[in-house]
mmCIF file of C-alpha atoms in Angstrom:
data_model
loop_
_atom_site.group_PDB
_atom_site.id
_atom_site.type_symbol
_atom_site.label_atom_id
_atom_site.label_comp_id
_atom_site.label_asym_id
_atom_site.label_seq_id
_atom_site.Cartn_x
_atom_site.Cartn_y
_atom_site.Cartn_z
ATOM 1 C CA MET A 1 80.683 -9.978 116.760
ATOM 2 C CA SER A 2 79.320 -12.013 119.508
ATOM 3 C CA LEU A 3 82.632 -12.221 121.421
ATOM 4 C CA LEU A 4 82.553 -8.516 121.976
ATOM 5 C CA GLY A 5 79.008 -8.718 123.124
ATOM 6 C CA THR A 6 80.184 -11.170 125.828
ATOM 7 C CA PHE A 7 82.220 -8.384 127.414
ATOM 8 C CA ASP A 8 79.139 -6.224 127.637
ATOM 9 C CA VAL A 9 77.259 -9.011 129.236
ATOM 10 C CA GLY A 10 80.084 -9.737 131.629
ATOM 11 C CA THR A 11 80.416 -6.097 132.563
ATOM 12 C CA THR A 12 76.653 -5.950 133.528
ATOM 13 C CA GLY A 13 77.226 -8.896 135.768
ATOM 14 C CA LEU A 14 80.361 -7.306 137.430
ATOM 15 C CA VAL A 15 78.495 -4.067 138.063
ATOM 16 C CA ALA A 16 75.428 -6.002 139.475
ATOM 17 C CA GLN A 17 77.321 -8.234 141.721
ATOM 18 C CA SER A 18 79.615 -5.460 143.044
ATOM 19 C CA LEU A 19 76.489 -3.439 144.002
ATOM 20 C CA ARG A 20 75.264 -6.463 145.723
ATOM 21 C CA LEU A 21 78.513 -6.859 147.672
ATOM 22 C CA ASN A 22 78.330 -3.217 148.484
ATOM 23 C CA LEU A 23 74.826 -3.668 150.137
ATOM 24 C CA ILE A 24 76.114 -6.775 152.063
ATOM 25 C CA ALA A 25 78.923 -4.704 153.362
ATOM 26 C CA SER A 26 76.448 -1.994 154.447
ATOM 27 C CA ASN A 27 74.238 -4.603 156.100
ATOM 28 C CA VAL A 28 77.036 -6.144 157.989
ATOM 29 C CA ALA A 29 78.528 -2.843 159.029
ATOM 30 C CA ASN A 30 75.139 -1.737 160.386
ATOM 31 C CA ALA A 31 74.146 -4.972 162.046
ATOM 32 C CA GLU A 32 74.411 -3.333 165.452
ATOM 33 C CA THR A 33 73.157 0.103 164.578
ATOM 34 C CA ALA A 34 70.335 0.804 166.835
ATOM 35 C CA VAL A 35 69.499 4.115 165.182
ATOM 36 C CA SER A 36 70.198 4.934 161.623
ATOM 37 C CA SER A 37 70.091 8.400 160.005
ATOM 38 C CA ASP A 38 66.295 8.457 159.616
ATOM 39 C CA GLY A 39 65.713 7.780 163.360
ATOM 40 C CA GLN A 40 64.612 4.168 162.814
ATOM 41 C CA ALA A 41 66.542 0.941 163.200
ATOM 42 C CA TYR A 42 68.521 -0.034 160.137
ATOM 43 C CA ARG A 43 66.846 -2.456 157.823
ATOM 44 C CA ALA A 44 68.642 -5.074 155.760
ATOM 45 C CA ARG A 45 68.875 -4.109 152.141
ATOM 46 C CA HIS A 46 68.707 -6.496 149.201
ATOM 47 C CA VAL A 47 69.119 -6.182 145.476
ATOM 48 C CA VAL A 48 66.488 -7.445 143.055
ATOM 49 C CA PHE A 49 68.173 -8.624 139.816
ATOM 50 C CA GLN A 50 66.409 -8.480 136.455
ATOM 51 C CA SER A 51 67.731 -9.752 133.128
ATOM 52 C CA GLU A 52 68.223 -7.101 130.490
ATOM 53 C CA ALA A 53 67.479 -7.820 126.917
ATOM 54 C CA ARG A 54 69.713 -5.808 124.412
ATOM 55 C CA ALA A 55 68.315 -4.880 121.040
ATOM 56 C CA GLY A 56 69.554 -7.393 118.347
ATOM 57 C CA ARG A 57 71.812 -9.247 120.659
ATOM 58 C CA ILE A 58 71.427 -12.847 121.646
ATOM 59 C CA GLY A 59 72.835 -12.575 125.103
ATOM 60 C CA GLN A 60 71.029 -10.905 128.007
ATOM 61 C CA GLY A 61 72.793 -8.829 130.608
ATOM 62 C CA VAL A 62 71.769 -8.413 134.159
ATOM 63 C CA LYS A 63 70.769 -5.152 135.952
ATOM 64 C CA VAL A 64 69.730 -4.197 139.457
ATOM 65 C CA ALA A 65 66.022 -3.555 139.078
ATOM 66 C CA ARG A 66 65.560 -2.053 142.435
ATOM 67 C CA ILE A 67 66.781 -2.176 146.004
ATOM 68 C CA VAL A 68 64.307 -3.460 148.582
ATOM 69 C CA GLU A 69 64.499 -3.204 152.403
ATOM 70 C CA SER A 70 63.811 -6.408 154.276
ATOM 71 C CA THR A 71 60.418 -6.607 155.840
ATOM 72 C CA ALA A 72 61.533 -8.959 158.529
ATOM 73 C CA GLU A 73 60.595 -7.960 162.087
ATOM 74 C CA PRO A 74 63.329 -5.837 163.808
ATOM 75 C CA ARG A 75 65.151 -7.642 166.646
ATOM 76 C CA MET A 76 64.095 -6.405 170.115
ATOM 77 C CA GLU A 77 66.929 -6.430 172.592
ATOM 78 C CA TYR A 78 66.370 -6.029 176.355
ATOM 79 C CA ARG A 79 68.755 -3.174 177.400
ATOM 80 C CA PRO A 80 66.961 -1.220 180.236
ATOM 81 C CA GLY A 81 69.830 1.109 180.829
ATOM 82 C CA HIS A 82 70.174 2.107 177.154
ATOM 83 C CA PRO A 83 69.204 5.780 176.360
ATOM 84 C CA LEU A 84 67.071 4.659 173.342
ATOM 85 C CA ALA A 85 65.187 1.870 175.422
ATOM 86 C CA ASN A 86 61.348 2.118 175.380
ATOM 87 C CA PRO A 87 59.399 2.098 178.664
ATOM 88 C CA GLN A 88 59.518 -1.699 178.707
ATOM 89 C CA GLY A 89 63.325 -1.508 178.525
ATOM 90 C CA TYR A 90 63.754 -2.831 174.943
ATOM 91 C CA ILE A 91 65.727 -1.302 172.071
ATOM 92 C CA THR A 92 64.996 -1.828 168.414
ATOM 93 C CA MET A 93 67.880 -3.474 166.725
ATOM 94 C CA PRO A 94 68.382 -3.942 162.838
ATOM 95 C CA ASN A 95 66.784 -6.998 161.240
ATOM 96 C CA VAL A 96 70.132 -7.980 159.739
ATOM 97 C CA ASN A 97 70.731 -11.866 159.904
ATOM 98 C CA PRO A 98 74.515 -12.390 159.796
ATOM 99 C CA ALA A 99 74.283 -16.009 158.519
ATOM 100 C CA GLU A 100 72.134 -14.887 155.616
ATOM 101 C CA GLN A 101 74.485 -12.074 154.808
ATOM 102 C CA MET A 102 77.486 -14.470 154.835
ATOM 103 C CA VAL A 103 75.796 -16.906 152.406
ATOM 104 C CA ASP A 104 74.775 -13.939 150.299
ATOM 105 C CA MET A 105 78.357 -12.680 150.264
ATOM 106 C CA VAL A 106 79.764 -16.039 149.238
ATOM 107 C CA SER A 107 77.286 -16.344 146.431
ATOM 108 C CA ALA A 108 78.004 -12.791 145.193
ATOM 109 C CA SER A 109 81.723 -13.273 145.288
ATOM 110 C CA ARG A 110 81.501 -16.619 143.392
ATOM 111 C CA ALA A 111 79.362 -14.970 140.752
ATOM 112 C CA TYR A 112 81.883 -12.110 140.422
ATOM 113 C CA GLN A 113 84.664 -14.557 139.980
ATOM 114 C CA PHE A 114 82.652 -16.500 137.326
ATOM 115 C CA ASN A 115 82.321 -13.219 135.459
ATOM 116 C CA VAL A 116 85.841 -12.390 135.627
ATOM 117 C CA GLU A 117 86.876 -15.916 134.541
ATOM 118 C CA MET A 118 84.363 -15.625 131.701
ATOM 119 C CA MET A 119 85.743 -12.417 130.406
ATOM 120 C CA ASN A 120 89.252 -13.784 130.606
ATOM 121 C CA THR A 121 88.299 -16.770 128.464
ATOM 122 C CA THR A 122 86.638 -14.395 125.954
ATOM 123 C CA LYS A 123 89.859 -12.284 125.859
ATOM 124 C CA GLN A 124 91.914 -15.262 125.119
ATOM 125 C CA LEU A 125 89.574 -16.406 122.311
ATOM 126 C CA MET A 126 89.674 -12.954 120.828
ATOM 127 C CA LEU A 127 93.474 -12.781 120.904
ATOM 128 C CA LYS A 128 93.412 -16.202 119.162
ATOM 129 C CA THR A 129 91.089 -14.846 116.498
ATOM 130 C CA LEU A 130 93.501 -12.033 115.907
ATOM 131 C CA ASP A 131 96.259 -14.602 115.254
ATOM 132 C CA LEU A 132 94.101 -16.370 112.619
ATOM 133 C CA GLY A 133 96.036 -17.471 109.660
ATOM 134 C CA LYS A 134 99.447 -16.663 111.040
ATOM 135 C CA MET B 1 91.468 -39.954 94.295
ATOM 136 C CA GLY B 2 93.901 -40.017 97.164
ATOM 137 C CA TYR B 3 93.665 -36.370 97.636
ATOM 138 C CA LEU B 4 89.883 -36.504 97.675
ATOM 139 C CA TYR B 5 89.985 -39.368 100.181
ATOM 140 C CA HIS B 6 92.022 -37.384 102.480
ATOM 141 C CA LEU B 7 90.124 -34.388 102.077
ATOM 142 C CA LYS B 8 86.978 -36.159 102.930
ATOM 143 C CA HIS B 9 88.413 -37.484 106.101
ATOM 144 C CA LEU B 10 89.908 -34.179 107.058
ATOM 145 C CA THR B 11 86.545 -32.514 106.724
ATOM 146 C CA LEU B 12 84.874 -35.342 108.704
ATOM 147 C CA VAL B 13 87.487 -34.765 111.539
ATOM 148 C CA PHE B 14 86.599 -30.973 111.187
ATOM 149 C CA PHE B 15 82.987 -31.701 111.471
ATOM 150 C CA VAL B 16 83.297 -34.017 114.379
ATOM 151 C CA VAL B 17 85.551 -31.758 116.393
ATOM 152 C CA LEU B 18 83.515 -28.571 115.611
ATOM 153 C CA THR B 19 80.148 -30.081 116.334
ATOM 154 C CA GLY B 20 81.522 -31.709 119.486
ATOM 155 C CA TRP B 21 80.535 -35.290 118.890
ATOM 156 C CA HIS B 22 82.237 -38.052 120.912
ATOM 157 C CA ALA B 23 80.015 -41.099 120.259
ATOM 158 C CA ALA B 24 81.421 -43.221 117.321
ATOM 159 C CA CYS B 25 77.963 -44.506 116.406
ATOM 160 C CA GLU B 26 76.635 -41.004 116.094
ATOM 161 C CA VAL B 27 79.425 -40.281 113.644
ATOM 162 C CA SER B 28 78.778 -43.255 111.503
ATOM 163 C CA VAL B 29 75.093 -42.422 111.401
ATOM 164 C CA LYS B 30 75.747 -38.850 110.309
ATOM 165 C CA PHE B 31 78.612 -39.778 108.038
ATOM 166 C CA ASP B 32 76.147 -40.716 105.149
ATOM 167 C CA SER B 33 74.067 -37.601 105.508
ATOM 168 C CA PHE B 34 77.063 -35.445 105.766
ATOM 169 C CA ILE B 35 79.230 -36.734 102.912
ATOM 170 C CA GLY B 36 76.380 -38.165 100.775
ATOM 171 C CA PRO B 37 75.500 -41.772 100.037
ATOM 172 C CA ASN B 38 78.348 -42.049 97.566
ATOM 173 C CA VAL B 39 81.559 -42.154 99.506
ATOM 174 C CA ASN B 40 83.557 -41.112 96.407
ATOM 175 C CA THR B 41 81.826 -37.665 96.154
ATOM 176 C CA VAL B 42 83.522 -34.482 97.098
ATOM 177 C CA PRO B 43 82.560 -33.076 100.538
ATOM 178 C CA GLN B 44 79.561 -30.980 100.522
ATOM 179 C CA PHE B 45 80.943 -28.029 102.261
ATOM 180 C CA ASP B 46 83.936 -25.891 101.564
ATOM 181 C CA PRO B 47 86.227 -25.969 104.713
ATOM 182 C CA LEU B 48 86.415 -22.193 104.690
ATOM 183 C CA ALA B 49 82.693 -21.756 104.673
ATOM 184 C CA PHE B 50 82.335 -24.457 107.174
ATOM 185 C CA GLY B 51 84.794 -22.921 109.587
ATOM 186 C CA GLU B 52 83.369 -19.491 109.233
ATOM 187 C CA THR B 53 79.869 -20.698 110.017
ATOM 188 C CA ALA B 54 80.998 -22.843 112.851
ATOM 189 C CA LEU B 55 83.035 -20.016 114.302
ATOM 190 C CA LYS B 56 80.117 -17.598 114.099
ATOM 191 C CA LEU B 57 77.809 -19.984 115.851
ATOM 192 C CA ARG B 58 80.390 -20.822 118.465
ATOM 193 C CA SER B 59 80.764 -17.157 119.344
ATOM 194 C CA LEU B 60 76.970 -16.732 119.242
ATOM 195 C CA ARG B 61 76.696 -19.640 121.707
ATOM 196 C CA HIS B 62 79.497 -18.098 123.763
ATOM 197 C CA GLU B 63 77.494 -14.970 124.334
ATOM 198 C CA LEU B 64 74.370 -16.962 125.074
ATOM 199 C CA LEU B 65 76.101 -19.129 127.735
ATOM 200 C CA SER B 66 77.728 -16.112 129.260
ATOM 201 C CA SER B 67 74.387 -14.427 129.635
ATOM 202 C CA ASN B 68 73.144 -17.655 131.413
ATOM 203 C CA LEU B 69 76.122 -17.331 133.794
ATOM 204 C CA VAL B 70 75.655 -13.615 134.385
ATOM 205 C CA ASN B 71 71.865 -14.230 135.224
ATOM 206 C CA ALA B 72 72.570 -17.110 137.655
ATOM 207 C CA ASP B 73 70.939 -15.055 140.371
ATOM 208 C CA THR B 74 68.281 -13.459 138.441
ATOM 209 C CA PRO B 75 64.788 -14.426 139.721
ATOM 210 C CA ASN B 76 62.602 -16.164 136.924
ATOM 211 C CA TYR B 77 65.445 -16.318 134.449
ATOM 212 C CA LYS B 78 65.432 -19.455 132.279
ATOM 213 C CA ALA B 79 68.729 -20.885 131.156
ATOM 214 C CA ARG B 80 68.842 -20.862 127.319
ATOM 215 C CA ASP B 81 70.871 -22.695 124.712
ATOM 216 C CA ILE B 82 70.898 -23.445 121.040
ATOM 217 C CA ASP B 83 70.987 -26.826 119.392
ATOM 218 C CA PHE B 84 74.374 -26.330 117.848
ATOM 219 C CA GLN B 85 74.417 -29.245 115.548
ATOM 220 C CA ALA B 86 70.971 -28.651 114.067
ATOM 221 C CA VAL B 87 71.673 -24.910 113.677
ATOM 222 C CA LEU B 88 75.042 -25.562 112.091
ATOM 223 C CA MET B 89 73.501 -27.957 109.520
ATOM 224 C CA GLN B 90 70.692 -25.437 108.907
ATOM 225 C CA ARG B 91 73.048 -22.650 108.208
ATOM 226 C CA LEU B 92 75.389 -24.734 106.159
ATOM 227 C CA SER B 93 72.556 -25.857 103.917
ATOM 228 C CA GLY B 94 71.556 -22.215 103.386
ATOM 229 C CA GLN B 95 68.264 -22.235 105.333
ATOM 230 C CA THR B 96 67.825 -19.615 107.989
ATOM 231 C CA GLY B 97 64.437 -20.855 109.081
ATOM 232 C CA THR B 98 64.509 -19.040 112.326
ATOM 233 C CA ALA B 99 62.680 -16.174 113.848
ATOM 234 C CA ALA B 100 64.151 -12.971 112.595
ATOM 235 C CA VAL B 101 64.788 -10.123 114.863
ATOM 236 C CA SER B 102 63.112 -7.123 113.230
ATOM 237 C CA LEU B 103 62.177 -3.540 114.093
ATOM 238 C CA GLU B 104 58.878 -3.142 115.870
ATOM 239 C CA ARG B 105 56.290 -1.110 113.957
ATOM 240 C CA THR B 106 54.195 1.081 116.233
ATOM 241 C CA HIS B 107 52.230 2.674 113.559
ATOM 242 C CA PRO B 108 50.424 1.172 110.587
ATOM 243 C CA GLY B 109 52.239 3.702 108.399
ATOM 244 C CA HIS B 110 55.618 2.277 109.201
ATOM 245 C CA ILE B 111 57.508 0.577 106.396
ATOM 246 C CA PRO B 112 58.477 -3.041 107.410
ATOM 247 C CA LEU B 113 62.239 -3.538 107.164
ATOM 248 C CA ALA B 114 63.702 -6.934 106.403
ATOM 249 C CA SER B 115 66.179 -7.537 109.187
ATOM 250 C CA SER B 116 69.632 -8.793 108.534
ATOM 251 C CA MET B 117 69.851 -10.221 111.997
ATOM 252 C CA GLN B 118 68.844 -13.791 111.983
ATOM 253 C CA SER B 119 69.068 -15.315 115.431
ATOM 254 C CA PRO B 120 68.920 -19.057 115.724
ATOM 255 C CA GLN B 121 66.118 -20.658 117.632
ATOM 256 C CA GLN B 122 66.758 -20.738 121.318
ATOM 257 C CA LYS B 123 65.675 -23.561 123.567
ATOM 258 C CA PHE B 124 65.340 -23.613 127.290
ATOM 259 C CA ARG B 125 67.467 -25.992 129.226
ATOM 260 C CA VAL B 126 65.691 -28.454 131.590
ATOM 261 C CA GLY B 127 66.680 -27.565 135.084
ATOM 262 C CA VAL B 128 68.295 -30.348 137.098
ATOM 263 C CA GLN B 129 67.338 -28.653 140.424
ATOM 264 C CA PRO B 130 65.365 -25.442 139.798
ATOM 265 C CA SER B 131 65.398 -22.936 142.560
ATOM 266 C CA LEU B 132 62.454 -21.413 144.452
ATOM 267 C CA ASP B 133 62.797 -18.188 142.682
ATOM 268 C CA GLY B 134 62.011 -19.810 139.253
ATOM 269 C CA ASN B 135 65.645 -19.577 137.994
ATOM 270 C CA THR B 136 66.854 -22.679 136.163
ATOM 271 C CA VAL B 137 70.528 -21.819 135.725
ATOM 272 C CA ASP B 138 72.710 -24.426 137.345
ATOM 273 C CA PRO B 139 76.210 -22.718 137.393
ATOM 274 C CA ASP B 140 78.113 -25.941 137.157
ATOM 275 C CA ILE B 141 76.254 -27.070 134.091
ATOM 276 C CA GLU B 142 76.667 -23.809 132.449
ATOM 277 C CA ARG B 143 80.309 -23.501 133.246
ATOM 278 C CA GLY B 144 80.867 -27.007 131.719
ATOM 279 C CA HIS B 145 79.074 -25.925 128.576
ATOM 280 C CA PHE B 146 80.924 -22.641 128.580
ATOM 281 C CA VAL B 147 84.396 -24.214 128.830
ATOM 282 C CA LYS B 148 83.547 -26.857 126.349
ATOM 283 C CA ASN B 149 82.279 -24.235 123.940
ATOM 284 C CA ALA B 150 85.452 -22.101 124.420
ATOM 285 C CA PHE B 151 87.542 -25.151 123.606
ATOM 286 C CA PHE B 152 85.653 -25.979 120.469
ATOM 287 C CA THR B 153 85.951 -22.279 119.453
ATOM 288 C CA GLU B 154 89.720 -22.612 119.644
ATOM 289 C CA ALA B 155 89.475 -25.843 117.721
ATOM 290 C CA ALA B 156 87.466 -24.001 114.996
ATOM 291 C CA LEU B 157 90.016 -21.223 114.990
ATOM 292 C CA SER B 158 92.894 -23.479 114.621
ATOM 293 C CA PHE B 159 91.235 -25.465 111.827
ATOM 294 C CA LEU B 160 90.227 -22.285 109.925
ATOM 295 C CA GLY B 161 93.855 -20.962 110.466
ATOM 296 C CA SER B 162 95.395 -24.102 109.003
ATOM 297 C CA THR B 163 92.957 -23.967 106.060
ATOM 298 C CA LEU B 164 93.952 -20.469 105.371
ATOM 299 C CA ARG B 165 97.669 -21.296 105.603
ATOM 300 C CA THR B 166 97.272 -24.295 103.274
ATOM 301 C CA ARG B 167 95.339 -22.104 100.721
ATOM 302 C CA LEU B 168 97.996 -19.357 101.085
ATOM 303 C CA SER B 169 100.849 -21.780 100.361
ATOM 304 C CA ALA B 170 98.990 -23.138 97.463
ATOM 305 C CA ILE B 171 98.668 -19.625 96.005
ATOM 306 C CA THR B 172 102.147 -18.467 96.684
ATOM 307 C CA GLY B 173 103.846 -21.740 96.019
ATOM 308 C CA GLN B 174 105.841 -21.249 99.257
ATOM 309 C CA PRO B 175 105.609 -23.398 102.113
ATOM 310 C CA SER B 176 104.155 -21.398 104.980
#
C-alpha cells in the first residue's frame, strides 16, 4: 500500500531535516568558539543529502550521505591581549557565517513542516480509507 | 434505457473527477473514446474496478509526490511524476506496458523471476527555476500537486464508498 510507504518517506525526511537543524544549532552555538576540542578553531558543518531508493517502492526517501566541514577560510580577529593570539596579535575564529546559518535554518524548518503536513494528510486519507463503504 | 443513461453520466462524472479534468472541451473530446462511439452502449468500465484502479494510482502518485517533497533539498534530485490519465487508461484497458521492477541477477545461473510489481512509467517534471545544485523540485508546485492529488484521492474514496453502499443495498434490499 503506497499510503503506508508515504509514512516511511516522510520519516526519512523528518530524520534528515532534524539532523540538519541539529548541525545548524551546533554551528550557531560555536560561532564564537576560538578553540574547539581538537585545538583548532571550529569549522561550520553541513549535511549532504542524498535520495535513497527503496526496493520495489516508487517513492524515494532522503538520507544524510555525509557531514562535511566547511572549507571557508577561518575569520582572523585582531585581539592582541587574548591568550590564544598569534605573534601578530590575531586569533583564529570559526568560519561560521550567521546569515548563512539563519537561511539554512529557515529552509530546514520549512522542510520539516512540509513533512509533518504531508504525513498528516496521509493519515487523514488512510482514516478515510478505513471508513470506506460505511 | 433511463437507468443506462444515468449510469453513463455518473461514470462520466466519476471519470472527470478522478482524472482531474477541468476543461470542458477536453471532456467532450475524451467522451467518445471513453464511452465509445455509440452513446447508447453500456459504460466500458465497471465502477468498482474503475474506483479501485484510480485509488491505487492515486496512492502511488501520493507516494511519488511525497518523495519529491522530501527530496526538495537533495542535490541533483529531479522531480518525478506520472501521467495519471495515460496510466489510468492503460491500467483500465488491461495493458501494463511499463518497465517491470524485477530482481537483479548477479549470476548467469540465477532463475529469472517474473515480478508482480509493475510500476508506471515515471516522467521528470520540467523545472521552472532549477537550482544550482541540480535539483528541480519546486516545493510550491509539488505542494500544489500533492494537495490536489489528496483531494482527488478523497473523491475516489467517496465514489467508491457510495458504489459499495449502492451495491450493498441492492443485495440486501435494504436502504443503507
